[in-house]
């Protein structure tokens, strides 16, 4: 059984916010190629807002903290990605018990991915952040290690490059969306690598 302490939650949010800030320019650059060039700024605004609320959030039990962080992201990220990234964390919080084993985490993660797909009216293969979330879910179900899951997430983001976008703003470009990494997919892979490096350090 795992119980993520309030200090672990703090460390995770802080690391995510700083990774998003460090990569904001790269994420925006990706969105400039096939979108409207705001994805890095959107994500940074959201994660900065969550980090600014950390004292209040970390005082809550983990499921409540995740739900509140998700709601904050919905309110602050904006764009198409805000409600999707926010829904992911809100649903994870709703589905995750305070203490969980791998099977429990996998189930909550799957429900969070399904909620994102429902919210976006989207599915895998459309060049969106779901193209990283679904492979991560499969890797969790396959019993892969956290490090392997982060690697799979990075590869899945790379694999969005040759895909034609059929959802989101990039789909307006048609064939011209081919040859660029999806910015939302890049964000999810980034967050996965931050979470993995933190969880790998756990005893
Ligand atoms: P906007 O497109 O409104 O400017 P962002 O730039 O912040 O919002 O986010 C764009 C990202 O959101 C895309 O790269 C894609 O991954 C994701 N996205 C957009 N629409 C959808 C959708 N319907 N389903 C899943 N993901 C989506
Ligand atoms: Mg955008």
mmCIF file of C-alpha atoms and ligand atoms in Angstrom:
data_model
loop_
_atom_site.group_PDB
_atom_site.id
_atom_site.type_symbol
_atom_site.label_atom_id
_atom_site.label_comp_id
_atom_site.label_asym_id
_atom_site.label_seq_id
_atom_site.Cartn_x
_atom_site.Cartn_y
_atom_site.Cartn_z
ATOM 1 C CA UNK A 1 0.000 0.000 0.000
ATOM 2 C CA UNK A 2 1.160 3.478 -0.839
ATOM 3 C CA UNK A 3 0.216 6.658 0.890
ATOM 4 C CA UNK A 4 1.537 9.835 -0.660
ATOM 5 C CA UNK A 5 2.354 12.151 2.243
ATOM 6 C CA UNK A 6 1.538 15.819 2.228
ATOM 7 C CA UNK A 7 5.289 16.513 1.805
ATOM 8 C CA UNK A 8 5.369 14.188 -1.215
ATOM 9 C CA UNK A 9 2.411 16.063 -2.707
ATOM 10 C CA UNK A 10 4.170 19.379 -2.107
ATOM 11 C CA UNK A 11 7.364 18.116 -3.723
ATOM 12 C CA UNK A 12 5.436 16.759 -6.703
ATOM 13 C CA UNK A 13 3.500 19.971 -7.363
ATOM 14 C CA UNK A 14 6.618 22.104 -6.906
ATOM 15 C CA UNK A 15 8.617 19.936 -9.308
ATOM 16 C CA UNK A 16 5.788 19.949 -11.869
ATOM 17 C CA UNK A 17 5.381 23.730 -11.682
ATOM 18 C CA UNK A 18 9.090 24.308 -12.127
ATOM 19 C CA UNK A 19 9.359 21.819 -15.026
ATOM 20 C CA UNK A 20 6.412 23.504 -16.760
ATOM 21 C CA UNK A 21 8.050 26.920 -16.261
ATOM 22 C CA UNK A 22 11.388 25.626 -17.610
ATOM 23 C CA UNK A 23 9.638 24.132 -20.662
ATOM 24 C CA UNK A 24 7.017 26.834 -21.257
ATOM 25 C CA UNK A 25 8.923 28.294 -24.187
ATOM 26 C CA UNK A 26 9.321 24.880 -25.853
ATOM 27 C CA UNK A 27 5.618 24.063 -25.346
ATOM 28 C CA UNK A 28 4.605 27.423 -26.752
ATOM 29 C CA UNK A 29 6.923 26.883 -29.718
ATOM 30 C CA UNK A 30 5.199 23.565 -30.462
ATOM 31 C CA UNK A 31 1.800 25.282 -30.237
ATOM 32 C CA UNK A 32 3.038 28.078 -32.508
ATOM 33 C CA UNK A 33 3.679 25.480 -35.224
ATOM 34 C CA UNK A 34 0.225 23.856 -35.195
ATOM 35 C CA UNK A 35 -1.919 26.014 -32.894
ATOM 36 C CA UNK A 36 -2.053 29.558 -31.569
ATOM 37 C CA UNK A 37 1.162 29.670 -29.548
ATOM 38 C CA UNK A 38 -0.267 29.834 -26.037
ATOM 39 C CA UNK A 39 0.077 26.313 -24.660
ATOM 40 C CA UNK A 40 3.256 26.925 -22.620
ATOM 41 C CA UNK A 41 1.841 30.112 -21.117
ATOM 42 C CA UNK A 42 -1.483 28.381 -20.397
ATOM 43 C CA UNK A 43 0.164 25.490 -18.568
ATOM 44 C CA UNK A 44 2.539 27.768 -16.694
ATOM 45 C CA UNK A 45 -0.315 30.001 -15.502
ATOM 46 C CA UNK A 46 -2.187 26.934 -14.239
ATOM 47 C CA UNK A 47 0.703 25.238 -12.464
ATOM 48 C CA UNK A 48 1.863 28.532 -10.952
ATOM 49 C CA UNK A 49 -1.661 28.997 -9.557
ATOM 50 C CA UNK A 50 -1.645 25.492 -8.072
ATOM 51 C CA UNK A 51 1.825 26.060 -6.595
ATOM 52 C CA UNK A 52 0.671 29.390 -5.115
ATOM 53 C CA UNK A 53 -2.141 27.516 -3.340
ATOM 54 C CA UNK A 54 0.127 24.769 -2.059
ATOM 55 C CA UNK A 55 -0.304 25.422 1.675
ATOM 56 C CA UNK A 56 -4.081 25.080 1.421
ATOM 57 C CA UNK A 57 -3.891 22.101 -0.951
ATOM 58 C CA UNK A 58 -1.272 20.138 0.977
ATOM 59 C CA UNK A 59 -3.343 20.416 4.173
ATOM 60 C CA UNK A 60 -6.049 18.261 2.549
ATOM 61 C CA UNK A 61 -6.035 14.476 2.242
ATOM 62 C CA UNK A 62 -4.486 13.424 -1.102
ATOM 63 C CA UNK A 63 -7.771 12.746 -2.958
ATOM 64 C CA UNK A 64 -9.142 16.148 -1.932
ATOM 65 C CA UNK A 65 -5.851 17.852 -2.783
ATOM 66 C CA UNK A 66 -5.868 16.323 -6.273
ATOM 67 C CA UNK A 67 -9.492 17.348 -6.824
ATOM 68 C CA UNK A 68 -8.817 20.921 -5.706
ATOM 69 C CA UNK A 69 -5.659 21.116 -7.854
ATOM 70 C CA UNK A 70 -7.659 19.871 -10.841
ATOM 71 C CA UNK A 71 -10.347 22.489 -10.281
ATOM 72 C CA UNK A 72 -7.695 25.188 -10.020
ATOM 73 C CA UNK A 73 -6.196 24.001 -13.331
ATOM 74 C CA UNK A 74 -9.617 24.095 -15.030
ATOM 75 C CA UNK A 75 -10.053 27.680 -13.833
ATOM 76 C CA UNK A 76 -6.584 28.957 -14.676
ATOM 77 C CA UNK A 77 -5.031 27.071 -17.629
ATOM 78 C CA UNK A 78 -7.705 28.122 -20.074
ATOM 79 C CA UNK A 79 -7.712 27.121 -23.735
ATOM 80 C CA UNK A 80 -8.820 23.668 -24.772
ATOM 81 C CA UNK A 81 -6.210 22.017 -22.567
ATOM 82 C CA UNK A 82 -7.353 23.560 -19.235
ATOM 83 C CA UNK A 83 -10.592 21.600 -18.847
ATOM 84 C CA UNK A 84 -8.822 18.431 -20.043
ATOM 85 C CA UNK A 85 -5.747 18.568 -17.814
ATOM 86 C CA UNK A 86 -7.966 19.738 -14.943
ATOM 87 C CA UNK A 87 -10.452 16.924 -15.483
ATOM 88 C CA UNK A 88 -7.588 14.439 -15.351
ATOM 89 C CA UNK A 89 -6.487 15.528 -11.853
ATOM 90 C CA UNK A 90 -10.053 16.053 -10.593
ATOM 91 C CA UNK A 91 -11.066 12.540 -11.622
ATOM 92 C CA UNK A 92 -7.861 11.023 -10.252
ATOM 93 C CA UNK A 93 -8.696 12.662 -6.912
ATOM 94 C CA UNK A 94 -12.282 11.479 -7.070
ATOM 95 C CA UNK A 95 -11.303 7.881 -7.800
ATOM 96 C CA UNK A 96 -8.149 7.444 -5.723
ATOM 97 C CA UNK A 97 -8.499 6.268 -2.122
ATOM 98 C CA UNK A 98 -6.158 7.777 0.496
ATOM 99 C CA UNK A 99 -4.164 4.559 0.532
ATOM 100 C CA UNK A 100 -3.812 2.647 -2.674
ATOM 101 C CA UNK A 101 -1.932 -0.208 -4.272
ATOM 102 C CA UNK A 102 -0.860 -0.420 -7.897
ATOM 103 C CA UNK A 103 -4.181 -1.920 -8.993
ATOM 104 C CA UNK A 104 -6.082 0.883 -7.250
ATOM 105 C CA UNK A 105 -3.890 3.550 -8.826
ATOM 106 C CA UNK A 106 -4.219 1.942 -12.271
ATOM 107 C CA UNK A 107 -7.994 1.892 -11.969
ATOM 108 C CA UNK A 108 -8.171 5.546 -10.888
ATOM 109 C CA UNK A 109 -5.748 6.525 -13.687
ATOM 110 C CA UNK A 110 -7.892 4.689 -16.280
ATOM 111 C CA UNK A 111 -11.024 6.471 -15.085
ATOM 112 C CA UNK A 112 -9.217 9.806 -15.269
ATOM 113 C CA UNK A 113 -8.135 9.078 -18.864
ATOM 114 C CA UNK A 114 -11.695 8.057 -19.773
ATOM 115 C CA UNK A 115 -13.014 11.295 -18.246
ATOM 116 C CA UNK A 116 -10.565 13.333 -20.355
ATOM 117 C CA UNK A 117 -11.650 11.486 -23.511
ATOM 118 C CA UNK A 118 -15.317 12.097 -22.660
ATOM 119 C CA UNK A 119 -14.698 15.764 -21.946
ATOM 120 C CA UNK A 120 -12.714 16.236 -25.177
ATOM 121 C CA UNK A 121 -15.067 14.031 -27.214
ATOM 122 C CA UNK A 122 -11.842 12.514 -28.470
ATOM 123 C CA UNK A 123 -10.006 9.230 -28.658
ATOM 124 C CA UNK A 124 -6.508 7.904 -29.248
ATOM 125 C CA UNK A 125 -4.874 8.609 -32.618
ATOM 126 C CA UNK A 126 -6.109 12.184 -33.130
ATOM 127 C CA UNK A 127 -2.803 13.892 -32.215
ATOM 128 C CA UNK A 128 -3.778 15.095 -28.756
ATOM 129 C CA UNK A 129 -2.675 14.585 -25.183
ATOM 130 C CA UNK A 130 -4.708 11.360 -25.183
ATOM 131 C CA UNK A 131 -2.009 9.858 -27.421
ATOM 132 C CA UNK A 132 0.245 9.928 -24.358
ATOM 133 C CA UNK A 133 -2.357 9.198 -21.662
ATOM 134 C CA UNK A 134 -3.621 5.964 -23.266
ATOM 135 C CA UNK A 135 -0.134 4.411 -23.727
ATOM 136 C CA UNK A 136 0.631 5.354 -20.101
ATOM 137 C CA UNK A 137 -2.556 3.598 -19.013
ATOM 138 C CA UNK A 138 -1.588 0.502 -21.036
ATOM 139 C CA UNK A 139 1.909 0.541 -19.506
ATOM 140 C CA UNK A 140 0.419 0.750 -16.011
ATOM 141 C CA UNK A 141 -1.884 -2.166 -16.803
ATOM 142 C CA UNK A 142 1.093 -4.128 -18.178
ATOM 143 C CA UNK A 143 2.949 -3.740 -14.879
ATOM 144 C CA UNK A 144 5.734 -1.526 -16.253
ATOM 145 C CA UNK A 145 7.961 0.366 -13.789
ATOM 146 C CA UNK A 146 7.523 4.114 -13.262
ATOM 147 C CA UNK A 147 10.731 4.763 -15.204
ATOM 148 C CA UNK A 148 9.506 2.640 -18.119
ATOM 149 C CA UNK A 149 6.150 4.435 -18.050
ATOM 150 C CA UNK A 150 7.872 7.829 -18.306
ATOM 151 C CA UNK A 151 9.966 6.540 -21.235
ATOM 152 C CA UNK A 152 6.831 5.235 -22.947
ATOM 153 C CA UNK A 153 5.160 8.631 -22.398
ATOM 154 C CA UNK A 154 8.119 10.398 -24.055
ATOM 155 C CA UNK A 155 8.056 7.992 -27.004
ATOM 156 C CA UNK A 156 4.293 8.425 -27.313
ATOM 157 C CA UNK A 157 4.703 12.214 -27.508
ATOM 158 C CA UNK A 158 7.339 11.737 -30.256
ATOM 159 C CA UNK A 159 4.933 9.415 -32.054
ATOM 160 C CA UNK A 160 2.416 12.262 -32.427
ATOM 161 C CA UNK A 161 4.811 13.962 -34.914
ATOM 162 C CA UNK A 162 3.772 12.024 -38.059
ATOM 163 C CA UNK A 163 0.059 11.940 -37.129
ATOM 164 C CA UNK A 164 -2.619 14.024 -38.831
ATOM 165 C CA UNK A 165 -4.533 16.101 -36.253
ATOM 166 C CA UNK A 166 -8.257 15.436 -36.301
ATOM 167 C CA UNK A 167 -9.154 17.090 -32.962
ATOM 168 C CA UNK A 168 -8.371 20.463 -31.423
ATOM 169 C CA UNK A 169 -7.036 23.582 -33.071
ATOM 170 C CA UNK A 170 -4.303 21.694 -34.977
ATOM 171 C CA UNK A 171 -7.000 19.849 -36.932
ATOM 172 C CA UNK A 172 -7.826 23.138 -38.720
ATOM 173 C CA UNK A 173 -4.439 22.796 -40.452
ATOM 174 C CA UNK A 174 -5.277 19.453 -42.033
ATOM 175 C CA UNK A 175 -2.191 17.906 -43.673
ATOM 176 C CA UNK A 176 -0.023 20.772 -42.431
ATOM 177 C CA UNK A 177 -0.388 19.426 -38.886
ATOM 178 C CA UNK A 178 1.805 16.486 -39.919
ATOM 179 C CA UNK A 179 5.477 16.730 -38.904
ATOM 180 C CA UNK A 180 5.047 18.503 -35.546
ATOM 181 C CA UNK A 181 4.737 17.162 -32.023
ATOM 182 C CA UNK A 182 1.405 17.841 -30.353
ATOM 183 C CA UNK A 183 1.948 20.405 -27.561
ATOM 184 C CA UNK A 184 -0.544 18.802 -25.159
ATOM 185 C CA UNK A 185 1.124 15.421 -25.666
ATOM 186 C CA UNK A 186 4.493 17.040 -24.894
ATOM 187 C CA UNK A 187 3.064 18.515 -21.656
ATOM 188 C CA UNK A 188 1.701 15.193 -20.442
ATOM 189 C CA UNK A 189 5.021 13.449 -21.198
ATOM 190 C CA UNK A 190 6.812 16.183 -19.262
ATOM 191 C CA UNK A 191 4.538 15.792 -16.229
ATOM 192 C CA UNK A 192 4.967 12.003 -16.419
ATOM 193 C CA UNK A 193 8.744 12.311 -16.344
ATOM 194 C CA UNK A 194 8.584 14.640 -13.334
ATOM 195 C CA UNK A 195 6.246 12.269 -11.467
ATOM 196 C CA UNK A 196 8.430 9.272 -12.343
ATOM 197 C CA UNK A 197 11.673 10.825 -11.171
ATOM 198 C CA UNK A 198 10.020 11.734 -7.890
ATOM 199 C CA UNK A 199 8.380 8.368 -7.337
ATOM 200 C CA UNK A 200 11.594 6.503 -8.264
ATOM 201 C CA UNK A 201 13.319 8.187 -5.319
ATOM 202 C CA UNK A 202 10.735 6.749 -2.935
ATOM 203 C CA UNK A 203 11.918 3.853 -0.765
HETATM 204 P P1 LIG B 1 -5.963 25.907 -27.344
HETATM 205 O O1 LIG B 1 -5.905 24.855 -28.421
HETATM 206 O O2 LIG B 1 -7.359 26.296 -26.980
HETATM 207 O O3 LIG B 1 -5.079 27.080 -27.671
HETATM 208 P P2 LIG B 1 -3.857 24.852 -25.672
HETATM 209 O O4 LIG B 1 -2.923 25.425 -26.664
HETATM 210 O O5 LIG B 1 -3.557 25.176 -24.239
HETATM 211 O O6 LIG B 1 -5.362 25.219 -26.009
HETATM 212 O O7 LIG B 1 -3.846 23.263 -25.763
HETATM 213 C C1 LIG B 1 -3.778 22.579 -26.973
HETATM 214 C C2 LIG B 1 -3.696 21.086 -26.681
HETATM 215 O O8 LIG B 1 -4.929 20.626 -26.150
HETATM 216 C C3 LIG B 1 -3.478 20.253 -27.929
HETATM 217 O O9 LIG B 1 -2.099 20.140 -28.209
HETATM 218 C C4 LIG B 1 -4.118 18.917 -27.591
HETATM 219 O O10 LIG B 1 -3.203 18.026 -27.003
HETATM 220 C C5 LIG B 1 -5.144 19.281 -26.550
HETATM 221 N N1 LIG B 1 -6.523 19.187 -27.082
HETATM 222 C C6 LIG B 1 -7.220 20.138 -27.721
HETATM 223 N N2 LIG B 1 -8.487 19.709 -28.008
HETATM 224 C C7 LIG B 1 -8.558 18.429 -27.544
HETATM 225 C C8 LIG B 1 -9.589 17.427 -27.504
HETATM 226 N N3 LIG B 1 -10.798 17.636 -28.019
HETATM 227 N N4 LIG B 1 -9.288 16.237 -26.916
HETATM 228 C C9 LIG B 1 -8.070 16.007 -26.380
HETATM 229 N N5 LIG B 1 -7.074 16.918 -26.371
HETATM 230 C C10 LIG B 1 -7.293 18.099 -26.939
HETATM 231 MG MG1 LIG B 2 -3.069 26.935 -28.000
#
